PDB file of C-alpha atoms and ligand atoms in Angstrom:
ATOM      1  CA  MET A  16      16.174 -16.177  -4.888  1.00  0.00           C
ATOM      2  CA  PRO A  17      14.130 -16.266  -1.275  1.00  0.00           C
ATOM      3  CA  PRO A  18      11.208 -14.153  -1.140  1.00  0.00           C
ATOM      4  CA  LEU A  19      11.649 -10.549   0.246  1.00  0.00           C
ATOM      5  CA  ILE A  20       8.530 -10.652   2.470  1.00  0.00           C
ATOM      6  CA  SER A  21       7.327 -14.318   3.549  1.00  0.00           C
ATOM      7  CA  VAL A  22       4.049 -14.327   5.870  1.00  0.00           C
ATOM      8  CA  ARG A  23       3.635 -17.681   7.356  1.00  0.00           C
ATOM      9  CA  ASP A  24       0.589 -19.006   9.133  1.00  0.00           C
ATOM     10  CA  VAL A  25       0.042 -15.425  10.489  1.00  0.00           C
ATOM     11  CA  SER A  26      -3.161 -15.258  12.914  1.00  0.00           C
ATOM     12  CA  ARG A  27      -4.032 -12.447  15.061  1.00  0.00           C
ATOM     13  CA  ILE A  28      -6.534 -12.311  17.815  1.00  0.00           C
ATOM     14  CA  TYR A  29      -7.464  -8.887  19.340  1.00  0.00           C
ATOM     15  CA  ARG A  30      -8.308  -9.266  23.273  1.00  0.00           C
ATOM     16  CA  ASN A  31     -10.442  -6.523  24.779  1.00  0.00           C
ATOM     17  CA  GLY A  32     -11.188  -7.837  28.196  1.00  0.00           C
ATOM     18  CA  PRO A  33     -13.259 -10.923  27.971  1.00  0.00           C
ATOM     19  CA  LYS A  34     -14.001 -10.280  24.164  1.00  0.00           C
ATOM     20  CA  GLU A  35     -12.093 -11.705  21.447  1.00  0.00           C
ATOM     21  CA  ILE A  36     -11.833 -10.832  17.781  1.00  0.00           C
ATOM     22  CA  HIS A  37     -10.497 -13.125  15.471  1.00  0.00           C
ATOM     23  CA  ALA A  38      -9.007 -10.625  12.756  1.00  0.00           C
ATOM     24  CA  LEU A  39      -6.612 -12.929  10.842  1.00  0.00           C
ATOM     25  CA  ASP A  40      -6.816 -16.744  10.474  1.00  0.00           C
ATOM     26  CA  ARG A  41      -3.613 -18.400   9.275  1.00  0.00           C
ATOM     27  CA  VAL A  42      -2.603 -16.209   6.466  1.00  0.00           C
ATOM     28  CA  SER A  43       0.274 -17.326   4.359  1.00  0.00           C
ATOM     29  CA  PHE A  44       1.968 -15.697   1.066  1.00  0.00           C
ATOM     30  CA  GLU A  45       5.209 -14.341  -0.156  1.00  0.00           C
ATOM     31  CA  VAL A  46       6.135 -11.280  -2.063  1.00  0.00           C
ATOM     32  CA  ASN A  47       9.318 -11.416  -4.201  1.00  0.00           C
ATOM     33  CA  GLU A  48      11.759  -8.617  -4.590  1.00  0.00           C
ATOM     34  CA  GLY A  49      10.564  -6.059  -6.962  1.00  0.00           C
ATOM     35  CA  CYS A  50       7.005  -7.388  -7.339  1.00  0.00           C
ATOM     36  CA  PHE A  51       3.685  -5.547  -6.752  1.00  0.00           C
ATOM     37  CA  VAL A  52       1.391  -7.613  -4.785  1.00  0.00           C
ATOM     38  CA  SER A  53      -1.903  -6.300  -3.615  1.00  0.00           C
ATOM     39  CA  LEU A  54      -4.190  -7.821  -0.801  1.00  0.00           C
ATOM     40  CA  VAL A  55      -8.016  -7.471  -1.561  1.00  0.00           C
ATOM     41  CA  GLY A  56     -10.625  -8.142   0.661  1.00  0.00           C
ATOM     42  CA  PRO A  57     -14.058  -6.868   2.560  1.00  0.00           C
ATOM     43  CA  SER A  58     -13.727  -3.909   4.930  1.00  0.00           C
ATOM     44  CA  GLY A  59     -12.761  -5.724   8.428  1.00  0.00           C
ATOM     45  CA  CYS A  60     -11.123  -8.878   6.994  1.00  0.00           C
ATOM     46  CA  GLY A  61      -7.806  -7.672   8.710  1.00  0.00           C
ATOM     47  CA  LYS A  62      -5.935  -6.076   5.689  1.00  0.00           C
ATOM     48  CA  SER A  63      -4.614  -3.250   7.957  1.00  0.00           C
ATOM     49  CA  THR A  64      -3.809  -5.632  10.762  1.00  0.00           C
ATOM     50  CA  LEU A  65      -1.916  -7.763   8.358  1.00  0.00           C
ATOM     51  CA  LEU A  66       0.180  -4.698   6.977  1.00  0.00           C
ATOM     52  CA  LYS A  67       1.006  -3.553  10.673  1.00  0.00           C
ATOM     53  CA  ILE A  68       2.225  -7.190  11.353  1.00  0.00           C
ATOM     54  CA  VAL A  69       4.409  -6.976   8.223  1.00  0.00           C
ATOM     55  CA  SER A  70       5.691  -3.730   9.200  1.00  0.00           C
ATOM     56  CA  GLY A  71       6.594  -5.032  12.857  1.00  0.00           C
ATOM     57  CA  LEU A  72       4.313  -2.453  14.260  1.00  0.00           C
ATOM     58  CA  LEU A  73       1.919  -5.183  15.866  1.00  0.00           C
ATOM     59  CA  PRO A  74       2.700  -8.805  16.858  1.00  0.00           C
ATOM     60  CA  ALA A  75       1.040 -11.736  15.265  1.00  0.00           C
ATOM     61  CA  SER A  76      -0.804 -14.003  17.559  1.00  0.00           C
ATOM     62  CA  SER A  77       1.013 -16.927  15.893  1.00  0.00           C
ATOM     63  CA  GLY A  78       2.694 -17.328  12.948  1.00  0.00           C
ATOM     64  CA  GLU A  79       5.667 -15.686  11.544  1.00  0.00           C
ATOM     65  CA  VAL A  80       6.544 -12.691   9.159  1.00  0.00           C
ATOM     66  CA  ALA A  81      10.229 -12.636   7.791  1.00  0.00           C
ATOM     67  CA  VAL A  82      11.589  -9.648   5.808  1.00  0.00           C
ATOM     68  CA  ASP A  83      14.827 -10.570   3.827  1.00  0.00           C
ATOM     69  CA  GLY A  84      15.106 -13.732   5.651  1.00  0.00           C
ATOM     70  CA  ARG A  85      14.828 -12.416   9.265  1.00  0.00           C
ATOM     71  CA  GLY A  86      11.870 -12.790  11.637  1.00  0.00           C
ATOM     72  CA  VAL A  87      10.088  -9.421  12.364  1.00  0.00           C
ATOM     73  CA  ARG A  88      10.057  -8.795  16.130  1.00  0.00           C
ATOM     74  CA  ALA A  89       9.984  -4.747  15.876  1.00  0.00           C
ATOM     75  CA  PRO A  90       9.357  -2.095  13.397  1.00  0.00           C
ATOM     76  CA  ILE A  91      11.484  -3.013  10.192  1.00  0.00           C
ATOM     77  CA  GLU A  92      13.626  -0.305   8.552  1.00  0.00           C
ATOM     78  CA  ASN A  93      13.817   0.189   4.731  1.00  0.00           C
ATOM     79  CA  VAL A  94      10.338   0.405   4.458  1.00  0.00           C
ATOM     80  CA  GLY A  95       7.903   3.428   3.292  1.00  0.00           C
ATOM     81  CA  MET A  96       4.184   3.572   4.699  1.00  0.00           C
ATOM     82  CA  VAL A  97       1.385   5.321   3.088  1.00  0.00           C
ATOM     83  CA  PHE A  98      -2.064   5.205   4.635  1.00  0.00           C
ATOM     84  CA  GLN A  99      -5.568   6.130   3.718  1.00  0.00           C
ATOM     85  CA  SER A 100      -5.458   9.584   5.087  1.00  0.00           C
ATOM     86  CA  PRO A 101      -2.101  11.439   4.344  1.00  0.00           C
ATOM     87  CA  VAL A 102      -1.266  12.537   8.095  1.00  0.00           C
ATOM     88  CA  LEU A 103       0.563  15.568   7.035  1.00  0.00           C
ATOM     89  CA  LEU A 104       1.732  17.832   9.870  1.00  0.00           C
ATOM     90  CA  LYS A 105      -0.200  21.186   9.078  1.00  0.00           C
ATOM     91  CA  TRP A 106       2.306  23.417  10.534  1.00  0.00           C
ATOM     92  CA  LYS A 107       5.016  21.925   7.850  1.00  0.00           C
ATOM     93  CA  ASN A 108       4.741  22.812   4.105  1.00  0.00           C
ATOM     94  CA  VAL A 109       5.079  20.269   1.469  1.00  0.00           C
ATOM     95  CA  LEU A 110       8.946  19.971   1.652  1.00  0.00           C
ATOM     96  CA  GLY A 111       8.846  19.901   5.200  1.00  0.00           C
ATOM     97  CA  ASN A 112       6.437  17.261   5.522  1.00  0.00           C
ATOM     98  CA  ILE A 113       8.363  15.071   2.820  1.00  0.00           C
ATOM     99  CA  MET A 114      11.687  15.545   4.738  1.00  0.00           C
ATOM    100  CA  LEU A 115      10.105  14.346   8.082  1.00  0.00           C
ATOM    101  CA  PRO A 116      11.385  10.789   7.926  1.00  0.00           C
ATOM    102  CA  VAL A 117      14.865  12.221   6.978  1.00  0.00           C
ATOM    103  CA  GLU A 118      14.670  14.641  10.200  1.00  0.00           C
ATOM    104  CA  PHE A 119      13.519  11.566  12.559  1.00  0.00           C
ATOM    105  CA  ALA A 120      16.571   9.390  11.259  1.00  0.00           C
ATOM    106  CA  ARG A 121      18.890  12.368  11.516  1.00  0.00           C
ATOM    107  CA  LEU A 122      20.265  11.555   8.061  1.00  0.00           C
ATOM    108  CA  ASP A 123      22.035  14.008   6.109  1.00  0.00           C
ATOM    109  CA  ARG A 124      19.939  16.717   4.897  1.00  0.00           C
ATOM    110  CA  SER A 125      21.417  17.727   1.413  1.00  0.00           C
ATOM    111  CA  PRO A 126      21.286  14.652  -0.404  1.00  0.00           C
ATOM    112  CA  HIS A 127      17.760  13.744   0.823  1.00  0.00           C
ATOM    113  CA  MET A 128      16.509  17.386  -0.147  1.00  0.00           C
ATOM    114  CA  GLU A 129      17.832  16.679  -3.590  1.00  0.00           C
ATOM    115  CA  ARG A 130      15.835  13.291  -3.481  1.00  0.00           C
ATOM    116  CA  ALA A 131      12.737  15.233  -2.240  1.00  0.00           C
ATOM    117  CA  ARG A 132      12.942  17.846  -4.836  1.00  0.00           C
ATOM    118  CA  SER A 133      13.094  15.075  -7.632  1.00  0.00           C
ATOM    119  CA  LEU A 134      10.309  13.194  -6.104  1.00  0.00           C
ATOM    120  CA  ILE A 135       8.208  16.427  -6.051  1.00  0.00           C
ATOM    121  CA  ARG A 136       8.890  16.667  -9.922  1.00  0.00           C
ATOM    122  CA  LEU A 137       8.245  12.849 -10.301  1.00  0.00           C
ATOM    123  CA  VAL A 138       4.575  13.463  -8.797  1.00  0.00           C
ATOM    124  CA  GLY A 139       4.011  16.662 -10.428  1.00  0.00           C
ATOM    125  CA  LEU A 140       3.911  18.937  -7.360  1.00  0.00           C
ATOM    126  CA  GLU A 141       6.712  21.458  -8.503  1.00  0.00           C
ATOM    127  CA  GLY A 142       5.781  25.027  -7.679  1.00  0.00           C
ATOM    128  CA  PHE A 143       3.902  23.854  -4.430  1.00  0.00           C
ATOM    129  CA  GLU A 144       7.007  23.047  -2.215  1.00  0.00           C
ATOM    130  CA  GLU A 145       6.018  26.100  -0.006  1.00  0.00           C
ATOM    131  CA  MET A 146       2.533  25.253   0.301  1.00  0.00           C
ATOM    132  CA  PHE A 147       0.802  24.226   3.406  1.00  0.00           C
ATOM    133  CA  PRO A 148      -1.424  20.984   3.400  1.00  0.00           C
ATOM    134  CA  PHE A 149      -4.525  22.770   3.859  1.00  0.00           C
ATOM    135  CA  GLN A 150      -3.809  24.680   0.556  1.00  0.00           C
ATOM    136  CA  LEU A 151      -3.730  21.291  -1.171  1.00  0.00           C
ATOM    137  CA  SER A 152      -6.289  19.094  -2.570  1.00  0.00           C
ATOM    138  CA  GLY A 153      -6.797  15.527  -1.401  1.00  0.00           C
ATOM    139  CA  GLY A 154      -4.958  13.959  -4.105  1.00  0.00           C
ATOM    140  CA  MET A 155      -2.038  16.459  -3.653  1.00  0.00           C
ATOM    141  CA  GLN A 156      -1.812  15.601  -0.153  1.00  0.00           C
ATOM    142  CA  GLN A 157      -1.766  12.145  -0.839  1.00  0.00           C
ATOM    143  CA  ARG A 158       1.061  12.612  -3.454  1.00  0.00           C
ATOM    144  CA  VAL A 159       3.017  14.496  -0.616  1.00  0.00           C
ATOM    145  CA  SER A 160       2.567  11.505   1.454  1.00  0.00           C
ATOM    146  CA  LEU A 161       3.723   9.113  -1.213  1.00  0.00           C
ATOM    147  CA  CYS A 162       6.935  11.384  -1.589  1.00  0.00           C
ATOM    148  CA  ARG A 163       7.589  11.018   2.317  1.00  0.00           C
ATOM    149  CA  ALA A 164       7.313   7.459   2.101  1.00  0.00           C
ATOM    150  CA  LEU A 165      10.176   7.440  -0.527  1.00  0.00           C
ATOM    151  CA  VAL A 166      12.416  10.062   0.566  1.00  0.00           C
ATOM    152  CA  THR A 167      14.759   7.633   2.333  1.00  0.00           C
ATOM    153  CA  ASP A 168      14.699   5.208  -0.470  1.00  0.00           C
ATOM    154  CA  PRO A 169      13.098   2.265   1.094  1.00  0.00           C
ATOM    155  CA  GLY A 170      13.232  -1.039  -0.618  1.00  0.00           C
ATOM    156  CA  ILE A 171       9.792  -1.930   0.696  1.00  0.00           C
ATOM    157  CA  LEU A 172       6.425   0.192   0.061  1.00  0.00           C
ATOM    158  CA  LEU A 173       3.612  -0.605   2.333  1.00  0.00           C
ATOM    159  CA  MET A 174       0.485   1.095   1.536  1.00  0.00           C
ATOM    160  CA  ASP A 175      -3.093   0.949   3.135  1.00  0.00           C
ATOM    161  CA  GLU A 176      -5.607   1.836   0.881  1.00  0.00           C
ATOM    162  CA  PRO A 177      -3.754   4.719   0.009  1.00  0.00           C
ATOM    163  CA  PHE A 178      -6.190   6.225  -2.457  1.00  0.00           C
ATOM    164  CA  GLY A 179      -9.419   4.823  -0.969  1.00  0.00           C
ATOM    165  CA  ALA A 180     -10.418   8.262   0.172  1.00  0.00           C
ATOM    166  CA  LEU A 181     -10.199   9.975  -3.153  1.00  0.00           C
ATOM    167  CA  ASP A 182     -12.583  10.258  -6.127  1.00  0.00           C
ATOM    168  CA  ALA A 183     -12.474   7.718  -8.697  1.00  0.00           C
ATOM    169  CA  MET A 184     -10.672  10.139 -11.501  1.00  0.00           C
ATOM    170  CA  THR A 185      -8.080  10.999  -8.848  1.00  0.00           C
ATOM    171  CA  ARG A 186      -7.455   7.333  -7.729  1.00  0.00           C
ATOM    172  CA  ASP A 187      -6.727   6.345 -11.263  1.00  0.00           C
ATOM    173  CA  GLU A 188      -4.458   8.887 -11.786  1.00  0.00           C
ATOM    174  CA  LEU A 189      -2.427   8.073  -8.701  1.00  0.00           C
ATOM    175  CA  ASP A 190      -2.496   4.665  -9.483  1.00  0.00           C
ATOM    176  CA  LEU A 191      -1.041   5.338 -12.884  1.00  0.00           C
ATOM    177  CA  GLU A 192       1.670   7.536 -11.219  1.00  0.00           C
ATOM    178  CA  LEU A 193       2.404   4.851  -8.632  1.00  0.00           C
ATOM    179  CA  LEU A 194       2.884   2.461 -11.472  1.00  0.00           C
ATOM    180  CA  ARG A 195       5.108   5.028 -13.224  1.00  0.00           C
ATOM    181  CA  ILE A 196       7.083   5.349  -9.988  1.00  0.00           C
ATOM    182  CA  TRP A 197       7.291   1.562  -9.378  1.00  0.00           C
ATOM    183  CA  GLU A 198       8.360   0.873 -13.062  1.00  0.00           C
ATOM    184  CA  GLU A 199      11.226   3.600 -12.589  1.00  0.00           C
ATOM    185  CA  ARG A 200      12.500   2.591  -9.240  1.00  0.00           C
ATOM    186  CA  ARG A 201      11.592  -1.207  -8.904  1.00  0.00           C
ATOM    187  CA  LYS A 202      10.382  -1.113  -5.151  1.00  0.00           C
ATOM    188  CA  THR A 203       8.616  -4.143  -3.656  1.00  0.00           C
ATOM    189  CA  VAL A 204       5.211  -3.047  -3.002  1.00  0.00           C
ATOM    190  CA  LEU A 205       2.429  -4.491  -0.554  1.00  0.00           C
ATOM    191  CA  PHE A 206      -0.787  -2.675  -1.531  1.00  0.00           C
ATOM    192  CA  VAL A 207      -4.041  -3.133   0.342  1.00  0.00           C
ATOM    193  CA  THR A 208      -7.433  -2.167  -1.218  1.00  0.00           C
ATOM    194  CA  HIS A 209     -10.873  -3.066  -1.226  1.00  0.00           C
ATOM    195  CA  ASN A 210     -11.146  -2.222  -4.960  1.00  0.00           C
ATOM    196  CA  ILE A 211     -10.954  -5.382  -7.128  1.00  0.00           C
ATOM    197  CA  GLN A 212     -10.205  -3.181 -10.252  1.00  0.00           C
ATOM    198  CA  GLU A 213      -7.492  -1.184  -8.603  1.00  0.00           C
ATOM    199  CA  ALA A 214      -5.820  -4.430  -7.427  1.00  0.00           C
ATOM    200  CA  VAL A 215      -5.854  -6.057 -10.557  1.00  0.00           C
ATOM    201  CA  PHE A 216      -4.688  -3.033 -12.539  1.00  0.00           C
ATOM    202  CA  LEU A 217      -1.810  -2.542 -10.401  1.00  0.00           C
ATOM    203  CA  SER A 218      -0.488  -5.929  -9.494  1.00  0.00           C
ATOM    204  CA  ASP A 219       1.743  -8.787 -10.579  1.00  0.00           C
ATOM    205  CA  PHE A 220      -0.452 -10.865  -7.858  1.00  0.00           C
ATOM    206  CA  VAL A 221      -3.408 -10.288  -6.027  1.00  0.00           C
ATOM    207  CA  VAL A 222      -3.947 -12.145  -2.725  1.00  0.00           C
ATOM    208  CA  VAL A 223      -7.625 -12.539  -2.171  1.00  0.00           C
ATOM    209  CA  MET A 224      -9.015 -12.453   1.691  1.00  0.00           C
ATOM    210  CA  SER A 225     -12.252 -13.762   2.985  1.00  0.00           C
ATOM    211  CA  ALA A 226     -14.503 -11.784   5.379  1.00  0.00           C
ATOM    212  CA  ARG A 227     -13.274 -11.989   9.070  1.00  0.00           C
ATOM    213  CA  PRO A 228     -11.324 -13.800  10.194  1.00  0.00           C
ATOM    214  CA  GLY A 229      -9.027 -13.057   7.145  1.00  0.00           C
ATOM    215  CA  ARG A 230      -8.128 -16.058   5.315  1.00  0.00           C
ATOM    216  CA  VAL A 231      -6.415 -16.521   1.980  1.00  0.00           C
ATOM    217  CA  LEU A 232      -9.086 -17.271  -0.589  1.00  0.00           C
ATOM    218  CA  SER A 233      -6.743 -17.363  -3.588  1.00  0.00           C
ATOM    219  CA  LYS A 234      -3.638 -16.057  -4.653  1.00  0.00           C
ATOM    220  CA  LEU A 235      -3.911 -14.991  -8.440  1.00  0.00           C
ATOM    221  CA  GLY A 236      -1.075 -13.995 -10.839  1.00  0.00           C
ATOM    222  CA  ILE A 237      -2.031 -11.223 -12.923  1.00  0.00           C
ATOM    223  CA  ASP A 238      -0.639 -11.758 -16.410  1.00  0.00           C
ATOM    224  CA  LEU A 239      -1.269  -8.514 -18.171  1.00  0.00           C
ATOM    225  CA  PRO A 240       1.588  -6.776 -19.973  1.00  0.00           C
ATOM    226  CA  ARG A 241       3.336  -3.764 -18.569  1.00  0.00           C
ATOM    227  CA  PRO A 242       3.872  -1.072 -18.923  1.00  0.00           C
ATOM    228  CA  ARG A 243       0.153  -0.724 -18.309  1.00  0.00           C
ATOM    229  CA  GLY A 244      -2.238   2.244 -19.181  1.00  0.00           C
ATOM    230  CA  VAL A 245      -5.911   2.732 -18.442  1.00  0.00           C
ATOM    231  CA  GLU A 246      -6.843   1.195 -21.743  1.00  0.00           C
ATOM    232  CA  ILE A 247      -5.876  -2.178 -20.439  1.00  0.00           C
ATOM    233  CA  MET A 248      -9.146  -1.813 -18.262  1.00  0.00           C
ATOM    234  CA  SER A 249     -11.052  -2.500 -20.884  1.00  0.00           C
ATOM    235  CA  SER A 250      -9.561  -5.680 -22.336  1.00  0.00           C
ATOM    236  CA  SER A 251     -11.236  -8.906 -21.875  1.00  0.00           C
ATOM    237  CA  ARG A 252      -8.443 -10.346 -19.960  1.00  0.00           C
ATOM    238  CA  PHE A 253      -8.742  -7.625 -17.502  1.00  0.00           C
ATOM    239  CA  GLY A 254     -12.465  -8.434 -17.252  1.00  0.00           C
ATOM    240  CA  GLU A 255     -12.087 -11.829 -16.405  1.00  0.00           C
ATOM    241  CA  TYR A 256      -9.676 -11.274 -13.571  1.00  0.00           C
ATOM    242  CA  THR A 257     -11.883  -9.037 -11.802  1.00  0.00           C
ATOM    243  CA  LEU A 258     -14.973 -11.333 -12.344  1.00  0.00           C
ATOM    244  CA  GLN A 259     -12.899 -13.949 -11.077  1.00  0.00           C
ATOM    245  CA  ILE A 260     -12.145 -12.261  -7.963  1.00  0.00           C
ATOM    246  CA  ARG A 261     -15.602 -10.806  -7.338  1.00  0.00           C
ATOM    247  CA  ALA A 262     -16.999 -14.390  -7.846  1.00  0.00           C
ATOM    248  CA  MET A 263     -14.626 -15.490  -5.093  1.00  0.00           C
ATOM    249  CA  LEU A 264     -15.917 -12.495  -2.796  1.00  0.00           C
ATOM    250  CA  ALA A 265     -19.481 -13.150  -3.796  1.00  0.00           C
ATOM    251  CA  PRO A 266     -22.235 -12.926  -0.956  1.00  0.00           C
ATOM    252  CA  ALA A 267     -22.199 -16.490  -0.559  1.00  0.00           C
ATOM    253  CA  SER A 268     -18.595 -16.565   0.850  1.00  0.00           C
ATOM    254  CA  GLY A 269     -19.957 -13.846   3.204  1.00  0.00           C
ATOM    255  CA  SER A 270     -18.921 -10.105   1.656  1.00  0.00           C
ATOM    256  CA  PRO A 271     -22.208  -8.788   0.250  1.00  0.00           C
ATOM    257  CA  ALA A 272     -20.616  -5.007   0.807  1.00  0.00           C
ATOM    258  CA  LEU A 273     -17.624  -5.709  -1.744  1.00  0.00           C
ATOM    259  CA  VAL A 274     -18.246  -4.498  -5.275  1.00  0.00           C
ATOM    260  CA  ALA A 275     -15.915  -4.507  -8.196  1.00  0.00           C
ATOM    261  CA  GLY A 276     -14.708  -0.872  -8.574  1.00  0.00           C
ATOM    262  CA  SER A 277     -16.517   0.445  -5.565  1.00  0.00           C
ATOM    263  CA  THR A 278     -14.933   3.701  -4.590  1.00  0.00           C
ATOM    264  CA  THR A 279     -15.876   3.871  -0.832  1.00  0.00           C
TER     265      THR A 279
HETATM  266  N1  LIG B 330      -6.991  -2.489  17.982  1.00  0.00           N
HETATM  267  C1  LIG B 330      -8.032  -3.326  17.724  1.00  0.00           C
HETATM  268  N2  LIG B 330      -8.634  -3.987  18.913  1.00  0.00           N
HETATM  269  C2  LIG B 330      -9.958  -4.651  18.670  1.00  0.00           C
HETATM  270  N3  LIG B 330     -10.092  -5.128  17.484  1.00  0.00           N
HETATM  271  C3  LIG B 330      -9.464  -4.457  16.461  1.00  0.00           C
HETATM  272  C4  LIG B 330      -8.536  -3.656  16.708  1.00  0.00           C
HETATM  273  N4  LIG B 330      -7.857  -3.261  15.510  1.00  0.00           N
HETATM  274  C5  LIG B 330      -8.758  -3.833  14.410  1.00  0.00           C
HETATM  275  N5  LIG B 330      -9.568  -4.625  15.158  1.00  0.00           N
HETATM  276  C6  LIG B 330     -10.699  -5.573  14.559  1.00  0.00           C
HETATM  277  O1  LIG B 330     -10.021  -6.489  13.786  1.00  0.00           O
HETATM  278  C7  LIG B 330     -10.937  -6.668  12.592  1.00  0.00           C
HETATM  279  C8  LIG B 330     -10.196  -6.208  11.502  1.00  0.00           C
HETATM  280  O2  LIG B 330      -9.698  -4.929  11.184  1.00  0.00           O
HETATM  281  P1  LIG B 330      -8.627  -4.262  10.144  1.00  0.00           P
HETATM  282  O3  LIG B 330      -7.455  -4.971  10.273  1.00  0.00           O
HETATM  283  O4  LIG B 330      -8.707  -2.614  10.404  1.00  0.00           O
HETATM  284  O5  LIG B 330      -9.493  -4.754   9.013  1.00  0.00           O
HETATM  285  P2  LIG B 330      -9.575  -4.032   7.379  1.00  0.00           P
HETATM  286  O6  LIG B 330      -8.230  -3.344   7.298  1.00  0.00           O
HETATM  287  O7  LIG B 330      -9.462  -5.092   6.376  1.00  0.00           O
HETATM  288  O8  LIG B 330     -10.724  -3.316   7.187  1.00  0.00           O
HETATM  289  C9  LIG B 330     -12.006  -5.691  12.501  1.00  0.00           C
HETATM  290  O9  LIG B 330     -13.110  -6.576  12.962  1.00  0.00           O
HETATM  291  C10 LIG B 330     -11.670  -4.745  13.774  1.00  0.00           C
HETATM  292  O10 LIG B 330     -12.741  -4.221  14.454  1.00  0.00           O
HETATM  293 MG1  LIG B 331      -7.979  -1.158   6.914  1.00  0.00          MG
END
């Protein structure tokens, strides 16, 4: 089966007047349908840029992204996105925020309302349907944005450091929930993080990127059994994977700021 997402020699240069920033340098990788793939790399290496290019929100300067065999030239459909900040509308309640994509796309309300309610149950937000964002913790807000990304049942989830702003305990909790949802609904996930442990814990494959301009240093298959629980983090295999990635990103290769398990 051909890969669902294929990224071929993608480069991106930002031009601000005479100034050029080379954000990505000939990045290539593939994501098969149903796979969980993480992009890990230091801050500023072009991870968000790459995710925007994959989603069709931003053009590549050169190279090509294809989704489902078609070249991406405009924002793709069949995708849900989750960002680091939950970007909820403060005047809409939980249910209203989750239903936004349904309203935008003018889809049939009632089946999606049912979906929204089942997602709310799935992420443990039952009883909070009528609450407004200011009444929710950061973790709960991010759960809402996860439900919003899933409400139209997209095949692809693109996630840009979705739990990066949360405390470590809440992040672990949401990582587990995400895996549970993924195992149940089998989305194809492209997940961006600068947290090595999080990448190893979640993924089938980890694409390790260099400091800017972002290049692919390695594509590492994570051969750990599923379903995964937190106890897997204390296994020696898990430790070997994180060490291996940490070594690739060691200061010698230009990323002193990146630490395994960093929460910032
Ligand atoms: N709109 C933009 N204009 C100019 N430079 C940008 C723009 N967006 C990002 N960059 C630069 O591109 C590089 C990669 O940014 P980004 O993709 O946000 O990295 P990451 O998500 O890995 O932290 C950074 O050096 C950043 O300053
Ligand atoms: Mg980013």
